[in-house]
Amino acid sequence: MASILSKKQKKNEKYTLKELKSLGHDLLTSRSHINNLPLLLTFVSPESPPQFVVESLLSLQSFFTPLLSQLPSTSSSPSSTKTEDPEVVFKVWLRSKFDEFVKLLLDVLVSQQSEDSLRGIVLETLMEFVKLLNVGRFHSSIYHRLLDAIIHSEVDIEIFLDILTTKYFKYIDVRYFTYISMEKFVKTLEASVSADRTVIENSEAESDSKESLELSVRKIYQVLSQIPPPEKQAEKSQHEMWSGSDESISEKPTDKKKKTEKGDSTLLSPATISKRMKLKFTKAWISFLRLPLPIDVYKEVLASIHLTVIPHLSNPTMLCDFLTKSYDIGGVVSVMALSSLFILMTQHGLEYPFFYEKLYALLVPSVFVAKHRAKFLQLLDACLKSSMLPAYLAASFTKKLSRLSLSIPPAGSLVITALIYNLLRRNPTINHLVQEIVENADEANTEAGEHNESQPKTIKKRKLGIDYFNNQESDPKKSGALKSSLWEIDTLRHHYCPPVSRFISSLETNLTIRSKTTEMKIEDFSSGSYATIFGDEIRRRVKQVPLAFYKTVPTSLFADSDFPGWTFTIPQEEGTC
């Protein structure tokens, strides 16, 4: 094979660019120069100089474009044309050369030796054939081969996506057949994954197969994420078709074989495509989400699926398996899946029995410094907004949050205080966590008669110094929160960060009187950080400035009397100044 290529290269080197233009001109002017066609095809190669490739491409495109409607389908075999007239044999030969031309263009398109400008010209040429070959209808076969070459190439897909997004994805038929092709690619990958699990034993072969799979998955995701989602019956711009964007659409197919060609691209009208678009969108995305996604792709999908996918699915509940599985993983993945799962539960009637148990398990210190903490905290507040929430759940979440406030940054303590404020206001049955007076059970018998019956606060007899809340318990029912109290809130009154200690005073109001209080907006606190707290403090106008007055200049940070047995003075060595 290498010797054949070298011979072709040596033969091609004999021609100059001017002679190549002359070959193309002769081919276009007379059929007597038809032998120039195979010669020009030899220049369409990644090894050829770019200017030679472009010149051959333009000549061949100009030659084939007027003949596309006359060429037979690829299903015609040479054996069936032996007894036919020479014109039919000639057209079959032309079709074989056209197929060879398309294959060469695909090779140039995905070759790492090709320049970006050359790839753009080749891609536009192939898209012209997609539009014109099937008598003005969309030729899905060539388009599928084009996408297949892009998906399985080693070239960065962004080069092709820029062109497809800016020039072609605005056409409804291009988007339609892109979804169809993506679904086919996903099914092929699923079959290869199942085959690899049973066949591959060599660790090196397994790693290569995994890398190839991940690369293909990433490229499929990039294509799907760049396609504009289907809109609800919209304007004419949404129904503009690539295959019908010129007068060629008015030509009717006369060859019966073209009418029966595989695929229904010759029969689809813009209105029909528009009706079927949502179904194709759903099939492409649902099949893609069944693949083993790399963790970075997994997180990208979860971060945007509630905005870019769920609103456009024909049946959003089809995502319940994917989202519940993601929610059960735990950690950051569960946090990111919460948004979409919440939409399915509140807007599409999804029932998830252990939703609050899983949500309770997500309350760990790391979630308050996670990248998506703002959205999570807002959703947490929304999930706990129902007035029908059982008292044990409301108490467990309130107590868990108050315990977390002792071990997280100040910004987290602020948002936790706002969450507890809302929970206490919505659920009067748990207000005893902050309003209850607890007596020592050993002294209760002697002091029982001293309490006034008009005492507004609840009095209970328990052993002092015991917290019945189990912070390690993952089941809210068994946490014991209803028997506990929010002593952590009182601890935060002495927090080292002034905004936290000041904000705790908001819980001193009587939250059972809902008419005199309003809920706090969690979005005002959920994006807080050290930087935002510092910025708020330096902008804060202080009426009273604390002053320190010393009769003598202090020589140390602490006085010796504060720490008996310790000294904070630095002894002076002799001979030093």
Coordinates of C-alpha atoms in Angstrom, one line a residue:
M1 CA 0.0 0.0 0.0
A2 CA 2.8 2.4 0.9
S3 CA 4.5 1.7 -2.5
I4 CA 1.2 2.6 -4.3
L5 CA 0.9 5.8 -2.4
S6 CA 4.5 6.8 -3.1
K7 CA 4.0 6.1 -6.8
K8 CA 0.9 8.4 -6.7
Q9 CA 2.8 11.1 -4.9
K10 CA 5.6 10.9 -7.4
K11 CA 3.1 11.1 -10.3
N12 CA 1.3 14.0 -8.7
E13 CA 4.5 15.9 -8.2
K14 CA 4.9 16.2 -12.0
Y15 CA 1.9 18.5 -12.1
T16 CA 1.9 22.2 -11.2
L17 CA -1.0 24.1 -9.8
K18 CA -1.6 25.7 -13.2
E19 CA -1.6 22.3 -15.0
L20 CA -4.1 21.1 -12.3
K21 CA -6.4 24.0 -13.1
S22 CA -6.2 23.1 -16.8
L23 CA -7.1 19.4 -16.0
G24 CA -10.2 20.6 -14.1
H25 CA -11.2 23.0 -16.9
D26 CA -10.9 20.3 -19.6
L27 CA -13.0 18.0 -17.5
L28 CA -15.8 20.5 -17.2
T29 CA -15.8 21.5 -20.9
S30 CA -15.9 18.1 -22.6
R31 CA -16.7 14.5 -21.8
S32 CA -13.8 13.5 -23.9
H33 CA -11.6 14.5 -21.0
I34 CA -13.4 12.2 -18.5
N35 CA -10.1 10.4 -17.8
N36 CA -9.1 13.6 -15.9
L37 CA -11.6 12.6 -13.2
P38 CA -9.6 9.7 -11.7
L39 CA -6.5 11.8 -11.9
L40 CA -8.0 14.7 -10.0
L41 CA -9.2 12.3 -7.4
T42 CA -5.6 11.4 -6.6
F43 CA -4.9 14.9 -5.5
V44 CA -7.7 14.8 -2.8
S45 CA -5.5 13.4 -0.1
P46 CA -4.1 14.6 3.3
E47 CA -0.6 14.1 1.8
S48 CA -1.2 16.6 -1.0
P49 CA -0.5 20.3 -0.6
P50 CA -3.6 22.2 0.6
Q51 CA -3.8 24.4 -2.5
F52 CA -3.7 21.3 -4.8
V53 CA -6.5 19.7 -2.6
V54 CA -8.6 22.8 -2.9
E55 CA -8.2 23.1 -6.6
S56 CA -9.1 19.5 -7.3
L57 CA -12.0 19.7 -4.9
L58 CA -13.5 22.8 -6.6
S59 CA -13.1 21.2 -10.1
L60 CA -14.7 17.9 -8.9
Q61 CA -17.5 19.6 -7.1
S62 CA -18.3 21.7 -10.1
F63 CA -18.3 18.6 -12.2
F64 CA -20.5 16.4 -10.0
T65 CA -23.0 19.0 -8.8
P66 CA -25.1 19.2 -12.1
L67 CA -25.0 15.4 -12.4
L68 CA -26.2 14.5 -8.9
S69 CA -29.8 14.3 -9.8
Q70 CA -29.0 11.9 -12.7
L71 CA -26.7 9.5 -10.8
P72 CA -28.2 6.1 -9.7
S73 CA -28.4 5.1 -6.1
T74 CA -25.5 3.3 -4.4
S75 CA -27.5 0.1 -4.4
S76 CA -26.9 -0.4 -8.2
S77 CA -24.3 -3.2 -8.7
P78 CA -22.0 -3.5 -11.7
S79 CA -23.3 -7.0 -12.5
S80 CA -26.8 -5.7 -13.1
T81 CA -25.6 -3.2 -15.7
K82 CA -23.6 -5.5 -17.9
T83 CA -26.5 -6.0 -20.5
E84 CA -27.6 -2.3 -20.3
D85 CA -26.7 0.5 -22.6
P86 CA -23.4 2.3 -22.3
E87 CA -25.0 5.5 -20.8
V88 CA -26.3 3.5 -17.8
V89 CA -22.9 1.9 -17.3
F90 CA -21.3 5.3 -17.5
K91 CA -23.6 6.7 -14.8
V92 CA -22.9 3.8 -12.5
W93 CA -19.2 4.4 -13.0
L94 CA -19.7 8.1 -12.2
R95 CA -21.6 7.1 -9.0
S96 CA -18.7 4.9 -7.9
K97 CA -16.3 7.8 -8.5
F98 CA -18.5 10.1 -6.6
D99 CA -18.6 7.7 -3.6
E100 CA -14.8 7.6 -3.8
F101 CA -14.7 11.4 -3.8
V102 CA -16.9 11.5 -0.7
K103 CA -14.7 9.0 1.1
L104 CA -11.5 10.9 0.2
L105 CA -13.1 14.1 1.5
L106 CA -13.9 12.5 4.8
D107 CA -10.3 11.3 5.1
V108 CA -9.1 14.8 4.5
L109 CA -11.6 16.2 6.9
V110 CA -10.4 14.2 9.9
S111 CA -6.8 13.9 9.1
Q112 CA -4.4 15.5 11.6
Q113 CA -2.3 16.8 8.7
S114 CA -5.1 19.0 7.3
E115 CA -5.3 22.7 8.1
D116 CA -8.3 24.2 9.7
S117 CA -9.2 26.3 6.7
L118 CA -9.1 23.2 4.5
R119 CA -11.3 21.3 6.9
G120 CA -13.8 24.1 6.7
I121 CA -13.9 24.0 2.9
V122 CA -14.3 20.2 2.9
L123 CA -17.1 20.3 5.5
E124 CA -19.0 22.9 3.5
T125 CA -18.6 20.7 0.3
L126 CA -19.9 17.6 2.0
M127 CA -22.9 19.6 3.4
E128 CA -23.7 20.8 -0.2
F129 CA -23.8 17.1 -1.3
V130 CA -26.1 16.3 1.7
K131 CA -28.5 19.0 0.3
L132 CA -28.3 18.2 -3.4
L133 CA -27.6 14.5 -3.8
N134 CA -31.1 13.2 -2.9
V135 CA -32.9 15.5 -5.5
G136 CA -33.1 18.4 -3.1
R137 CA -34.0 16.4 -0.1
F138 CA -31.7 15.8 2.9
H139 CA -29.3 12.9 2.3
S140 CA -29.1 11.4 5.7
S141 CA -26.6 8.7 4.7
I142 CA -23.8 11.1 3.8
Y143 CA -24.6 13.2 6.8
H144 CA -24.4 10.2 9.1
R145 CA -21.0 9.3 7.7
L146 CA -19.8 12.8 8.2
L147 CA -20.8 12.8 11.9
D148 CA -19.4 9.3 12.3
A149 CA -16.0 10.5 11.0
I150 CA -16.0 13.5 13.3
I151 CA -17.0 11.5 16.4
H152 CA -14.4 8.8 15.9
S153 CA -11.6 11.0 14.8
E154 CA -8.7 12.2 17.0
V155 CA -9.0 15.8 15.8
D156 CA -10.5 18.3 18.3
I157 CA -14.2 18.4 17.7
E158 CA -14.5 22.1 18.4
I159 CA -13.1 22.9 15.0
F160 CA -16.1 21.2 13.4
L161 CA -18.7 22.3 16.0
D162 CA -17.9 26.0 15.3
I163 CA -18.9 25.6 11.7
L164 CA -21.9 23.3 12.3
T165 CA -23.2 25.6 15.1
T166 CA -22.8 28.9 13.2
K167 CA -24.0 27.7 9.7
Y168 CA -26.0 24.5 9.9
F169 CA -27.6 23.8 13.3
K170 CA -30.1 26.7 12.7
Y171 CA -31.8 24.4 10.1
I172 CA -34.5 22.1 11.5
D173 CA -33.7 19.1 9.3
V174 CA -30.0 19.3 10.2
R175 CA -30.9 19.2 13.9
Y176 CA -33.4 16.4 13.3
F177 CA -31.0 14.1 11.6
T178 CA -28.2 15.0 14.0
Y179 CA -30.4 13.6 16.9
I180 CA -31.0 10.4 14.8
S181 CA -27.3 9.9 14.2
M182 CA -26.4 10.6 17.8
E183 CA -28.9 7.9 18.9
K184 CA -27.3 5.4 16.5
F185 CA -23.8 6.2 17.7
V186 CA -24.9 5.7 21.3
K187 CA -26.4 2.3 20.6
T188 CA -23.2 1.2 18.8
L189 CA -21.2 2.3 21.9
E190 CA -23.6 0.4 24.2
A191 CA -23.1 -2.8 22.2
S192 CA -19.3 -2.3 22.2
V193 CA -19.3 -1.8 26.0
S194 CA -21.2 -5.0 26.6
A195 CA -18.9 -6.9 24.2
D196 CA -15.8 -5.5 25.9
R197 CA -17.0 -6.7 29.3
T198 CA -17.1 -10.2 28.1
V199 CA -14.1 -10.3 25.8
I200 CA -11.3 -8.1 27.1
E201 CA -8.9 -9.7 29.5
N202 CA -5.7 -7.8 28.7
S203 CA -5.3 -4.7 31.0
E204 CA -3.6 -2.7 28.2
A205 CA -6.4 -3.4 25.7
E206 CA -9.0 -2.6 28.3
S207 CA -7.4 0.8 29.1
D208 CA -7.2 1.6 25.4
S209 CA -10.8 0.6 24.9
K210 CA -11.9 2.7 27.9
E211 CA -10.0 5.8 26.6
S212 CA -11.6 5.4 23.2
L213 CA -15.0 5.1 24.7
E214 CA -14.6 8.2 26.9
L215 CA -13.4 10.2 23.9
S216 CA -16.4 9.2 21.9
V217 CA -18.8 9.9 24.8
R218 CA -17.3 13.4 25.3
K219 CA -17.7 14.2 21.6
I220 CA -21.3 13.0 21.5
Y221 CA -22.0 15.2 24.5
Q222 CA -20.4 18.2 22.9
V223 CA -22.5 17.7 19.8
L224 CA -25.8 17.3 21.8
S225 CA -25.0 20.3 24.0
Q226 CA -24.4 22.5 21.0
I227 CA -27.7 21.7 19.2
P228 CA -30.4 24.3 19.9
P229 CA -33.2 22.6 21.8
P230 CA -36.6 22.1 20.2
E231 CA -38.9 25.1 20.7
K232 CA -42.6 25.1 21.0
Q233 CA -44.2 25.8 17.6
A234 CA -42.4 28.8 16.7
E235 CA -41.5 31.1 14.0
K236 CA -40.6 30.5 10.4
S237 CA -36.9 30.7 11.3
Q238 CA -37.4 27.5 13.3
H239 CA -38.8 25.7 10.3
E240 CA -36.1 26.7 7.8
M241 CA -34.7 23.6 6.1
W242 CA -31.2 23.2 4.8
S243 CA -32.3 20.7 2.1
G244 CA -35.0 23.0 1.0
S245 CA -33.1 26.3 1.2
D246 CA -32.9 26.7 -2.6
E247 CA -35.0 26.0 -5.7
S248 CA -33.8 22.4 -5.9
I249 CA -36.6 21.4 -3.5
S250 CA -39.1 22.0 -6.3
E251 CA -37.7 19.2 -8.4
K252 CA -39.6 16.0 -8.0
P253 CA -37.7 12.6 -8.0
T254 CA -38.3 10.7 -11.2
D255 CA -36.3 7.6 -10.4
K256 CA -38.3 5.0 -8.5
K257 CA -35.2 3.9 -6.6
K258 CA -34.9 7.4 -5.2
K259 CA -38.4 7.3 -3.9
T260 CA -37.8 4.0 -2.1
E261 CA -34.3 4.9 -0.8
K262 CA -33.7 4.1 2.9
G263 CA -34.9 6.8 5.3
D264 CA -37.8 9.1 5.1
S265 CA -35.8 12.2 4.4
T266 CA -37.5 12.6 1.0
L267 CA -40.9 12.6 2.6
L268 CA -40.4 14.9 5.6
S269 CA -41.8 18.4 5.5
P270 CA -40.8 21.1 8.0
A271 CA -44.1 20.7 9.9
T272 CA -43.6 16.9 10.2
I273 CA -40.0 17.3 11.4
S274 CA -41.2 19.9 13.9
K275 CA -43.7 17.5 15.4
R276 CA -41.2 14.7 15.6
M277 CA -38.3 16.8 16.8
K278 CA -39.1 16.4 20.6
L279 CA -39.3 12.6 20.2
K280 CA -35.9 12.4 18.5
F281 CA -34.5 14.8 21.1
T282 CA -35.7 12.6 23.9
K283 CA -34.4 9.4 22.4
A284 CA -31.0 10.9 21.8
W285 CA -30.6 12.2 25.3
I286 CA -32.1 9.2 27.2
S287 CA -29.9 6.8 25.2
F288 CA -26.8 9.0 25.9
L289 CA -27.5 9.1 29.6
R290 CA -27.4 5.3 29.7
L291 CA -23.7 5.3 28.8
P292 CA -21.0 5.1 31.4
L293 CA -20.2 8.8 31.6
P294 CA -16.7 10.2 32.6
I295 CA -17.0 12.0 35.9
D296 CA -16.4 15.5 34.4
V297 CA -19.1 14.9 31.7
Y298 CA -21.4 13.5 34.5
K299 CA -21.1 16.7 36.5
E300 CA -21.6 18.9 33.4
V301 CA -24.7 17.1 32.5
L302 CA -26.1 17.3 36.1
A303 CA -25.3 21.0 36.3
S304 CA -27.4 21.9 33.2
I305 CA -29.9 19.1 32.6
H306 CA -32.7 20.9 34.5
L307 CA -32.4 23.8 32.1
T308 CA -31.4 22.4 28.8
V309 CA -32.9 18.9 28.7
I310 CA -35.9 18.4 31.1
P311 CA -38.1 21.3 29.7
H312 CA -37.8 19.8 26.1
L313 CA -38.4 16.1 26.8
S314 CA -41.6 14.4 25.6
N315 CA -41.8 12.7 29.0
P316 CA -39.5 14.1 31.7
T317 CA -40.1 11.2 34.1
M318 CA -38.0 9.0 31.8
L319 CA -35.1 10.6 33.6
C320 CA -36.1 9.3 37.0
D321 CA -33.8 6.3 36.8
F322 CA -30.8 8.4 35.9
L323 CA -31.5 11.0 38.5
T324 CA -32.3 8.7 41.4
K325 CA -29.2 6.7 40.7
S326 CA -27.2 9.9 40.7
Y327 CA -28.9 11.1 43.9
D328 CA -28.0 7.8 45.6
I329 CA -24.2 8.1 44.8
G330 CA -23.7 10.7 47.5
G331 CA -21.3 13.7 47.8
V332 CA -21.2 16.4 45.1
V333 CA -23.0 14.3 42.5
S334 CA -26.0 14.0 44.8
V335 CA -26.0 17.7 45.4
M336 CA -25.9 18.4 41.7
A337 CA -28.7 15.9 41.0
L338 CA -31.0 17.4 43.6
S339 CA -32.1 20.3 41.3
S340 CA -33.4 18.1 38.5
L341 CA -34.9 15.6 40.9
F342 CA -36.8 18.3 42.7
I343 CA -38.3 19.5 39.4
L344 CA -39.5 16.0 38.6
M345 CA -41.1 15.7 42.1
T346 CA -42.8 19.0 42.2
Q347 CA -43.8 19.5 38.5
H348 CA -44.1 16.0 37.1
G349 CA -45.4 13.9 40.0
L350 CA -42.4 11.7 40.6
E351 CA -42.5 9.8 43.9
Y352 CA -39.2 9.1 45.7
P353 CA -39.9 7.5 49.1
F354 CA -36.4 8.0 50.6
F355 CA -35.9 11.6 49.3
Y356 CA -35.6 13.3 52.7
E357 CA -33.4 10.6 54.2
K358 CA -31.0 11.1 51.3
L359 CA -31.2 14.8 51.7
Y360 CA -30.5 14.6 55.4
A361 CA -27.4 12.5 54.6
L362 CA -26.1 15.3 52.3
L363 CA -25.8 17.7 55.3
V364 CA -22.0 17.5 55.9
P365 CA -19.5 20.3 56.4
S366 CA -18.0 20.0 52.9
V367 CA -21.3 20.9 51.2
F368 CA -21.0 24.4 52.6
V369 CA -17.7 25.0 50.7
A370 CA -18.7 23.1 47.5
K371 CA -18.9 24.9 44.1
H372 CA -22.6 24.5 43.8
R373 CA -23.5 25.2 47.4
A374 CA -25.6 28.3 46.6
K375 CA -28.1 26.3 44.4
F376 CA -28.1 23.4 46.9
L377 CA -28.9 25.6 49.9
Q378 CA -31.8 27.3 48.0
L379 CA -33.2 23.9 47.0
L380 CA -32.8 22.7 50.6
D381 CA -34.9 25.6 51.8
A382 CA -37.5 24.9 49.0
C383 CA -37.6 21.1 49.9
L384 CA -38.3 22.0 53.6
K385 CA -41.0 24.6 52.8
S386 CA -44.0 22.4 53.0
S387 CA -46.2 23.1 56.1
M388 CA -47.1 19.4 56.0
L389 CA -43.5 18.3 56.9
P390 CA -43.6 15.9 59.9
A391 CA -42.3 17.4 63.1
Y392 CA -39.6 14.8 63.5
L393 CA -38.2 15.7 60.0
A394 CA -38.3 19.5 60.7
A395 CA -36.6 19.0 64.1
S396 CA -34.0 16.6 62.7
F397 CA -33.0 19.1 59.9
T398 CA -33.0 22.0 62.3
K399 CA -30.9 20.3 64.8
K400 CA -28.5 18.9 62.2
L401 CA -28.0 22.3 60.7
S402 CA -27.4 23.9 64.1
R403 CA -24.7 21.3 64.9
L404 CA -23.1 22.0 61.6
S405 CA -22.9 25.7 62.3
L406 CA -20.2 25.0 64.9
S407 CA -17.8 23.5 62.4
I408 CA -18.1 25.4 59.2
P409 CA -16.9 28.9 58.0
P410 CA -18.8 32.0 59.1
A411 CA -20.6 32.4 55.8
G412 CA -22.1 28.9 56.3
S413 CA -23.2 29.8 59.9
L414 CA -25.0 32.8 58.5
V415 CA -27.0 30.8 55.9
I416 CA -27.7 28.1 58.5
T417 CA -29.1 30.7 60.8
A418 CA -31.4 31.8 58.0
L419 CA -32.5 28.2 57.3
I420 CA -33.3 27.6 61.0
Y421 CA -35.2 30.8 61.2
N422 CA -37.4 29.7 58.3
L423 CA -37.9 26.2 59.7
L424 CA -38.9 27.5 63.1
R425 CA -41.4 30.0 61.5
R426 CA -43.0 27.3 59.3
N427 CA -43.2 24.6 61.9
P428 CA -44.6 25.9 65.3
T429 CA -44.5 22.4 66.6
I430 CA -40.7 22.5 67.0
N431 CA -40.4 25.9 68.7
H432 CA -39.8 24.1 72.0
L433 CA -36.3 23.5 70.7
V434 CA -35.5 27.2 71.5
Q435 CA -38.3 28.1 74.0
E436 CA -38.2 25.2 76.4
I437 CA -37.0 25.5 80.0
V438 CA -35.4 22.3 81.2
E439 CA -35.3 21.5 84.9
N440 CA -32.9 19.1 86.6
A441 CA -34.9 15.9 87.2
D442 CA -33.2 15.5 90.7
E443 CA -34.4 18.9 91.9
A444 CA -37.8 18.9 90.2
N445 CA -39.8 17.3 93.0
T446 CA -38.8 20.0 95.5
E447 CA -39.4 23.0 93.2
A448 CA -42.5 21.7 91.4
G449 CA -44.8 24.1 93.3
E450 CA -42.8 27.2 92.7
H451 CA -43.7 27.7 89.0
N452 CA -46.5 29.9 87.9
E453 CA -49.2 28.4 85.7
S454 CA -49.0 31.4 83.5
Q455 CA -45.4 30.7 82.5
P456 CA -45.3 31.2 78.7
K457 CA -42.5 28.7 78.1
T458 CA -42.7 24.9 78.3
I459 CA -41.1 23.3 81.3
K460 CA -39.8 19.7 81.1
K461 CA -37.9 17.6 83.5
R462 CA -34.7 16.1 82.1
K463 CA -31.2 15.5 83.3
L464 CA -29.1 18.6 82.7
G465 CA -26.1 18.4 80.4
I466 CA -27.4 15.6 78.2
D467 CA -28.2 16.1 74.5
Y468 CA -30.4 13.3 73.2
F469 CA -29.6 14.1 69.6
N470 CA -27.5 11.5 67.8
N471 CA -25.5 13.4 65.2
Q472 CA -24.1 10.2 63.7
E473 CA -27.6 8.7 63.0
S474 CA -28.4 8.7 59.3
D475 CA -32.2 8.1 59.8
P476 CA -34.0 11.3 60.9
K477 CA -36.6 9.2 62.7
K478 CA -34.0 7.8 65.1
S479 CA -32.0 11.0 65.6
G480 CA -33.7 12.0 68.8
A481 CA -34.0 15.7 67.7
L482 CA -37.4 16.2 69.2
K483 CA -35.9 15.6 72.7
S484 CA -33.0 18.0 72.2
S485 CA -32.6 21.7 72.1
L486 CA -30.7 24.2 70.0
W487 CA -28.0 25.0 72.5
E488 CA -25.6 25.5 69.5
I489 CA -27.5 28.7 68.7
D490 CA -26.7 30.1 72.1
T491 CA -23.1 29.2 71.5
L492 CA -23.1 31.2 68.3
R493 CA -23.8 34.3 70.3
H494 CA -20.1 34.3 71.3
H495 CA -18.9 33.5 67.7
Y496 CA -15.6 35.1 66.8
C497 CA -17.1 36.7 63.7
P498 CA -19.2 39.7 64.6
P499 CA -21.8 39.3 61.7
V500 CA -22.6 35.8 63.0
S501 CA -23.1 36.8 66.6
R502 CA -25.2 39.8 65.6
F503 CA -27.4 37.7 63.2
I504 CA -28.2 35.2 65.9
S505 CA -30.4 37.8 67.6
S506 CA -33.0 37.3 64.8
L507 CA -34.0 34.0 66.4
E508 CA -34.9 35.8 69.7
T509 CA -38.2 37.0 68.1
N510 CA -41.4 35.1 68.7
L511 CA -41.6 33.2 65.3
T512 CA -44.9 31.6 66.2
I513 CA -46.7 34.8 65.3
R514 CA -46.4 34.6 61.5
S515 CA -48.2 37.8 60.8
K516 CA -45.3 39.8 62.4
T517 CA -42.5 38.0 60.7
T518 CA -41.4 37.2 57.2
E519 CA -39.3 34.5 55.7
M520 CA -35.7 35.1 55.0
K521 CA -34.4 34.8 51.4
I522 CA -31.8 32.1 51.3
E523 CA -30.3 33.4 48.1
D524 CA -29.2 36.5 50.0
F525 CA -26.8 34.3 52.1
S526 CA -26.1 31.2 50.1
S527 CA -23.2 32.7 48.1
G528 CA -21.4 34.1 51.1
S529 CA -17.7 33.7 51.7
Y530 CA -15.0 35.4 53.8
A531 CA -14.6 38.0 51.0
T532 CA -18.3 39.0 51.1
I533 CA -18.3 39.1 54.9
F534 CA -15.2 41.3 54.9
G535 CA -16.7 43.5 52.2
D536 CA -19.9 44.0 54.2
E537 CA -18.0 44.8 57.4
I538 CA -15.7 47.5 55.9
R539 CA -18.8 49.1 54.3
R540 CA -20.7 49.0 57.6
R541 CA -21.1 52.4 59.4
V542 CA -20.3 52.0 63.0
K543 CA -21.9 54.4 65.5
Q544 CA -19.8 53.4 68.6
V545 CA -16.2 52.6 68.2
P546 CA -14.6 50.4 71.0
L547 CA -11.5 52.0 72.5
A548 CA -8.7 50.6 74.6
F549 CA -7.0 52.7 77.2
Y550 CA -3.8 51.7 79.0
K551 CA -2.2 53.6 81.8
T552 CA 1.1 52.1 80.8
V553 CA 2.2 50.8 77.5
P554 CA 1.7 47.0 77.4
T555 CA 4.8 44.9 76.8
S556 CA 3.0 41.7 75.9
L557 CA -0.2 40.5 74.3
F558 CA -1.5 38.9 77.6
A559 CA -0.8 39.8 81.2
D560 CA 1.1 37.3 83.3
S561 CA -1.9 37.2 85.7
D562 CA -4.1 35.8 83.0
F563 CA -2.0 32.7 82.6
P564 CA -0.3 31.7 86.0
G565 CA 3.0 29.9 85.5
W566 CA 3.5 31.3 82.0
T567 CA 5.6 34.2 80.9
F568 CA 5.2 36.2 77.7
T569 CA 8.3 38.5 77.9
I570 CA 11.4 37.9 75.8
P571 CA 14.5 37.8 78.0
Q572 CA 17.2 40.2 76.9
E573 CA 20.5 38.6 76.2
E574 CA 23.6 40.3 77.5
G575 CA 25.5 42.3 74.9
T576 CA 22.5 42.8 72.7
C577 CA 20.9 46.2 72.1

